[in-house]
Short mmCIF file of C-alpha atoms in Angstrom, two decimals:
data_model
loop_
_atom_site.label_atom_id
_atom_site.label_comp_id
_atom_site.label_asym_id
_atom_site.label_seq_id
_atom_site.Cartn_x
_atom_site.Cartn_y
_atom_site.Cartn_z
CA MET H 1 53.56 71.25 169.32
CA THR H 2 49.93 70.07 169.22
CA SER H 3 48.67 69.26 165.74
CA LEU H 4 45.53 67.93 164.11
CA VAL H 5 46.23 64.59 162.46
CA ALA H 6 42.73 64.27 161.03
CA VAL H 7 39.30 65.87 161.39
CA SER H 8 36.01 64.28 160.39
CA SER H 9 32.35 65.15 160.71
CA HIS H 10 28.98 63.45 160.50
CA LEU H 11 26.04 65.47 159.20
CA PRO H 12 22.65 63.76 159.71
CA GLU H 13 19.64 64.48 157.53
CA THR H 14 18.22 67.96 157.85
CA VAL H 15 14.79 69.47 158.41
CA PRO H 16 13.73 73.02 157.47
CA VAL H 17 13.39 75.58 160.24
CA ASP H 18 9.66 75.95 159.62
CA GLY H 19 9.34 72.19 160.08
CA LEU H 20 10.40 72.70 163.71
CA LYS H 21 7.82 75.41 164.31
CA ASP H 22 5.41 73.28 166.31
CA SER H 23 7.98 71.28 168.30
CA LEU H 24 9.85 74.43 169.37
CA GLY H 25 6.74 76.57 169.78
CA LEU H 26 7.94 79.18 167.29
CA ASP H 27 5.64 81.88 165.97
CA ASP H 28 5.78 83.18 162.41
CA GLN H 29 7.89 86.19 163.40
CA GLN H 30 10.52 83.97 165.04
CA VAL H 31 10.67 81.71 161.97
CA ARG H 32 11.25 84.76 159.76
CA ARG H 33 13.95 86.05 162.12
CA PHE H 34 15.82 82.75 162.15
CA THR H 35 15.65 82.27 158.39
CA ARG H 36 15.71 85.72 156.80
CA LEU H 37 17.86 87.59 159.31
CA TYR H 38 19.98 84.92 161.00
CA GLY H 39 20.58 82.81 157.90
CA LEU H 40 19.39 79.50 159.32
CA ASP H 41 17.66 77.27 156.78
CA ARG H 42 18.01 73.56 157.56
CA ILE H 43 18.90 71.89 160.86
CA CYS H 44 20.65 68.52 161.28
CA GLN H 45 18.35 66.16 163.16
CA ALA H 46 18.71 62.43 163.91
CA PRO H 47 15.75 61.46 166.11
CA ASP H 48 16.31 57.73 165.64
CA ARG H 49 20.03 57.72 166.44
CA SER H 50 21.67 57.87 169.85
CA GLU H 51 24.49 60.18 170.83
CA ALA H 52 26.87 57.23 170.76
CA ASP H 53 25.73 56.44 167.20
CA LEU H 54 26.38 60.01 166.05
CA LEU H 55 29.81 60.27 167.68
CA THR H 56 30.86 56.86 166.36
CA ALA H 57 29.75 57.86 162.87
CA ALA H 58 32.05 60.89 162.97
CA ALA H 59 35.00 58.97 164.43
CA GLY H 60 34.55 56.16 161.92
CA LYS H 61 35.38 58.59 159.11
CA LEU H 62 38.73 59.64 160.57
CA GLU H 63 41.65 59.07 158.23
CA GLY H 64 44.54 57.61 160.18
CA LEU H 65 42.59 55.99 163.00
CA ALA H 66 42.07 52.51 161.53
CA GLY H 67 45.06 50.37 162.44
CA GLN H 68 46.36 52.96 164.92
CA GLU H 69 43.87 52.31 167.74
CA ASP H 70 46.55 51.25 170.24
CA ARG H 71 48.27 54.63 169.88
CA VAL H 72 45.22 56.48 171.21
CA ARG H 73 45.93 57.34 174.86
CA TYR H 74 42.96 59.62 175.52
CA VAL H 75 39.36 59.87 174.35
CA ILE H 76 38.04 63.28 175.36
CA ARG H 77 34.36 64.07 175.12
CA ALA H 78 33.74 67.78 174.56
CA LYS H 79 30.26 68.38 175.97
CA GLY H 80 28.37 71.51 175.13
CA LEU H 81 25.73 70.41 177.64
CA ARG H 82 26.17 69.03 181.12
CA THR H 83 23.64 66.23 180.52
CA THR H 84 23.58 64.67 177.07
CA ALA H 85 22.16 61.18 177.68
CA PRO H 86 19.69 59.65 180.14
CA TYR H 87 21.05 57.69 183.09
CA PRO H 88 22.53 55.04 183.02
CA ASP H 89 23.62 55.42 179.37
CA ASN H 90 27.30 56.23 178.84
CA PRO H 91 27.82 57.25 175.20
CA LEU H 92 31.54 57.87 175.66
CA GLN H 93 32.23 54.33 176.83
CA GLU H 94 30.09 52.96 174.01
CA VAL H 95 32.15 54.86 171.44
CA ARG H 96 35.44 53.78 173.01
CA GLU H 97 34.42 50.12 172.90
CA SER H 98 32.98 50.24 169.38
CA LEU H 99 36.20 51.81 168.05
CA GLY H 100 38.43 49.31 169.85
CA LEU H 101 40.39 51.94 171.77
CA ARG H 102 41.57 49.52 174.44
CA HIS H 103 44.42 51.60 175.84
CA ALA H 104 42.64 54.95 176.01
CA ARG H 105 41.66 56.81 179.14
CA THR H 106 38.24 58.37 178.70
CA PHE H 107 36.77 61.49 180.25
CA ALA H 108 34.64 64.50 179.41
CA VAL H 109 35.20 68.23 179.67
CA GLU H 110 32.27 70.59 180.01
CA ASP H 111 30.99 73.84 181.51
CA HIS H 112 32.45 75.97 178.72
CA GLY H 113 29.25 75.46 176.72
CA CYS H 114 29.82 75.49 172.99
CA ALA H 115 33.40 76.70 173.56
CA THR H 116 34.25 73.33 175.14
CA GLY H 117 35.46 71.82 171.87
CA LEU H 118 38.43 74.16 171.77
CA LEU H 119 39.06 73.58 175.47
CA ALA H 120 39.19 69.83 174.76
CA LEU H 121 41.70 70.43 171.97
CA ASP H 122 43.96 72.35 174.37
CA VAL H 123 43.57 69.68 177.07
CA ALA H 124 44.46 66.94 174.57
CA GLY H 125 47.64 68.74 173.56
CA THR H 126 48.64 69.38 177.18
CA LEU H 127 48.20 65.72 178.14
CA LEU H 128 50.07 64.41 175.11
CA GLU H 129 52.96 66.79 175.73
CA SER H 130 53.22 65.71 179.37
CA ASP H 131 53.28 62.02 178.35
CA GLY H 132 56.39 62.59 176.26
CA ASP H 133 55.47 59.89 173.74
CA PRO H 134 55.75 61.27 170.19
CA ASP H 135 53.61 58.42 168.84
CA ALA H 136 50.69 58.92 171.23
CA LEU H 137 47.35 60.24 170.00
CA ALA H 138 44.22 61.72 171.54
CA LEU H 139 40.69 61.59 170.14
CA VAL H 140 38.37 64.54 170.74
CA LEU H 141 34.65 63.96 170.18
CA ALA H 142 32.27 66.92 169.82
CA GLY H 143 28.56 67.41 169.25
CA ASP H 144 25.48 66.72 171.39
CA LYS H 145 22.00 65.27 171.14
CA THR H 146 19.17 67.74 171.62
CA LEU H 147 17.87 65.57 174.42
CA THR H 148 15.64 68.09 176.22
CA PRO H 149 13.57 71.14 175.21
CA PHE H 150 16.23 73.35 176.84
CA SER H 151 18.88 72.01 174.45
CA GLN H 152 16.89 72.36 171.23
CA TRP H 153 17.26 76.09 170.76
CA VAL H 154 18.60 79.26 172.32
CA VAL H 155 15.64 81.63 172.37
CA ASP H 156 15.92 84.20 169.57
CA VAL H 157 19.61 83.34 169.06
CA SER H 158 19.96 80.01 167.23
CA ILE H 159 18.53 76.51 166.68
CA MET H 160 20.64 73.55 167.69
CA GLY H 161 21.61 70.73 165.34
CA GLU H 162 22.89 67.20 165.94
CA ALA H 163 25.94 67.11 163.67
CA THR H 164 29.10 65.69 165.26
CA ALA H 165 32.85 65.89 164.76
CA ALA H 166 35.92 63.86 165.66
CA VAL H 167 39.48 65.17 165.90
CA LEU H 168 42.62 63.06 166.07
CA VAL H 169 45.33 65.00 167.91
CA ALA H 170 49.10 64.40 168.04
CA PRO H 171 51.86 66.04 170.14
CA GLY H 172 53.69 67.11 166.99
CA GLY H 173 53.38 67.31 163.25
CA GLY H 174 54.04 69.45 160.24
CA ARG H 175 50.53 70.71 159.49
CA ASP H 176 47.48 72.06 161.30
CA ARG H 177 49.63 73.01 164.28
CA LEU H 178 48.07 74.79 167.25
CA MET H 179 49.88 78.11 167.54
CA GLY H 180 47.78 79.91 170.14
CA TYR H 181 44.79 79.31 172.40
CA ALA H 182 42.82 81.57 174.74
CA SER H 183 39.65 81.18 176.77
CA ARG H 184 37.70 83.36 179.17
CA VAL H 185 34.63 82.68 181.32
CA HIS H 186 32.46 85.65 182.31
CA GLY H 187 30.00 83.53 184.27
CA ARG H 188 28.07 83.94 187.49
CA ALA H 189 29.04 82.57 190.88
CA ASP H 190 25.73 80.70 191.10
CA GLY H 191 26.33 78.90 187.80
CA VAL H 192 23.10 80.09 186.17
CA ILE H 193 23.40 80.07 182.38
CA ASP H 194 19.82 80.61 181.13
CA LEU H 195 19.60 83.52 178.69
CA THR H 196 16.53 85.17 180.18
CA GLY H 197 15.77 88.61 181.56
CA GLU H 198 18.78 90.52 182.84
CA LEU H 199 21.10 87.60 182.03
CA ALA H 200 20.21 87.90 178.36
CA LYS H 201 20.84 91.65 178.40
CA GLU H 202 24.22 91.15 180.06
CA ALA H 203 25.17 88.45 177.55
CA ILE H 204 24.38 90.76 174.65
CA ARG H 205 26.26 93.63 176.27
CA ILE H 206 29.55 91.78 176.72
CA TYR H 207 29.43 89.36 173.77
CA GLN H 208 31.39 91.21 171.12
CA ASP H 209 34.03 92.60 173.50
CA ALA H 210 34.54 89.19 175.12
CA LEU H 211 34.85 87.50 171.74
CA GLU H 212 37.37 90.09 170.58
CA GLU H 213 39.36 89.58 173.78
CA VAL H 214 39.98 85.87 173.18
CA VAL H 215 40.60 86.30 169.45
CA VAL H 216 43.26 88.94 170.08
CA ALA H 217 44.81 86.88 172.89
CA ALA H 218 45.02 83.75 170.73
CA THR H 219 46.58 85.60 167.78
CA GLU H 220 49.11 87.29 170.05
CA GLU H 221 50.14 83.94 171.51
CA ALA H 222 50.53 82.66 167.94
CA GLY H 223 52.81 85.59 167.14
CA ILE H 224 50.54 87.11 164.52
CA SER H 225 47.92 89.84 164.33
CA VAL H 226 44.22 89.50 163.59
CA ALA H 227 44.93 90.99 160.15
CA ASP H 228 47.26 88.05 159.39
CA LEU H 229 44.43 85.49 159.64
CA ASP H 230 43.60 83.84 156.34
CA MET H 231 40.31 82.30 157.47
CA VAL H 232 37.95 82.18 160.44
CA LEU H 233 36.09 78.95 161.24
CA PRO H 234 33.42 80.05 163.73
CA HIS H 235 30.58 78.46 165.64
CA ASN H 236 27.42 78.48 163.53
CA VAL H 237 25.24 80.56 165.82
CA ASN H 238 23.83 83.04 163.29
CA ARG H 239 24.94 85.42 160.54
CA VAL H 240 24.16 88.64 162.39
CA SER H 241 26.60 88.04 165.24
CA TRP H 242 29.42 87.33 162.78
CA THR H 243 28.61 90.33 160.61
CA VAL H 244 29.10 92.52 163.68
CA ALA H 245 32.20 90.59 164.83
CA ALA H 246 33.85 90.91 161.42
CA LYS H 247 33.42 94.68 161.54
CA ASN H 248 34.67 94.94 165.14
CA LEU H 249 37.72 92.77 164.48
CA GLY H 250 38.52 94.34 161.13
CA ILE H 251 38.24 91.00 159.34
CA PRO H 252 36.80 90.95 155.80
CA ALA H 253 33.49 89.08 155.79
CA SER H 254 34.87 86.93 152.95
CA LYS H 255 37.37 85.37 155.36
CA ILE H 256 34.67 84.08 157.74
CA PHE H 257 33.28 80.69 156.73
CA LEU H 258 29.52 80.92 157.26
CA ASP H 259 28.17 78.43 154.73
CA ASN H 260 27.20 75.83 157.31
CA ILE H 261 24.94 78.14 159.31
CA GLY H 262 22.19 77.53 156.78
CA ALA H 263 23.14 73.91 156.10
CA THR H 264 23.45 72.38 159.59
CA GLY H 265 22.26 74.73 162.31
CA HIS H 266 24.35 75.33 165.43
CA SER H 267 25.79 71.93 166.45
CA PHE H 268 27.16 72.87 169.85
CA CYS H 269 30.98 72.68 170.13
CA ALA H 270 31.38 70.64 166.94
CA ASP H 271 30.90 73.68 164.68
CA PRO H 272 34.52 74.85 164.18
CA PHE H 273 35.63 71.31 163.32
CA ILE H 274 32.70 70.78 160.96
CA ASN H 275 33.64 74.05 159.27
CA TYR H 276 37.25 72.88 159.01
CA ARG H 277 36.12 69.79 157.11
CA SER H 278 34.02 71.85 154.74
CA ALA H 279 36.77 74.41 154.15
CA THR H 280 39.46 71.80 153.46
CA GLU H 281 37.20 69.74 151.20
CA ARG H 282 36.65 72.87 149.12
CA GLY H 283 40.36 73.72 149.02
CA LEU H 284 39.92 76.99 150.89
CA LEU H 285 43.01 76.52 153.08
CA ALA H 286 46.50 76.53 151.58
CA PRO H 287 49.67 75.19 153.25
CA GLY H 288 50.99 77.78 155.67
CA ASP H 289 47.66 79.59 156.09
CA HIS H 290 46.79 80.77 159.58
CA TYR H 291 43.19 80.09 160.52
CA LEU H 292 41.14 80.83 163.60
CA MET H 293 38.65 78.52 165.30
CA THR H 294 36.44 80.37 167.73
CA SER H 295 33.27 79.79 169.70
CA ALA H 296 31.14 81.06 172.57
CA GLY H 297 28.92 79.15 174.95
CA LEU H 298 26.14 79.59 177.48
CA GLY H 299 27.51 80.80 180.78
CA GLN H 300 29.45 83.48 178.90
CA SER H 301 32.35 81.24 177.93
CA PHE H 302 34.57 82.27 175.01
CA ALA H 303 37.48 80.53 173.30
CA ALA H 304 39.71 80.97 170.26
CA ALA H 305 42.50 78.91 168.74
CA VAL H 306 44.94 79.83 165.98
CA LEU H 307 46.32 77.01 163.84
CA ARG H 308 48.67 76.89 160.85
CA HIS H 309 47.60 74.67 157.99
#
């Protein structure tokens, strides 16, 4: 059964939301909405560091990777955005080479938006299981550069940060075992993902029901109910959406880890893994606890994964 061997994160320096007012073209009302209502305060930004630098920084903190490089069979880039670096740069290959992962196949998964991190985790487990080598490992890399104006914020929803995460995955293990995974895509045939006009209205209309659908499906596959969850590690989009989700799902707000919304901003598909690091460092997960990682992405993609600590 798929398990997390180690999870690490890299949090660059932060800037206050009002410090991004000019670059994002925010008015005073939008700044107040993001900070007072949505709970955003500071956003991770690393203007002088490349995507490869940020991903390598996260992977370099992984416990259990040093000395085990030859066991890594796959390096999987979880991309929240389709384009994350200018041609001909290849951040994934740069990270692979800098970490000395000589025997690893490298590829990216995308088009699930900020839910792609959990998709990559499921793909890693599927590949490792099919290999049949109990000593094999996979490395999942998550988090994007805000390379273009489109990627820097989701209008009136969240502001994107540049924190990154790295996850070392094994085909078996006694802790942090993946018990259930579910994903759904409610996208359009033409592939349009911009949250404008009628698309934005439709996204708002289906969001909570679609999120509940994958959460319930993942818990059922894990053989538990939503009420059995000990903690939720969400994507850091904003506080309002999770206040509503907690009520709809019947989950006490105290079980949803929201501290990083104000500390990092929404760092694409790295958020659940960043929240895992914060929760474990603070001793919030006990052995045997069931916790949920969940996220949603542009294009109306939703995913949830239940793991046992």
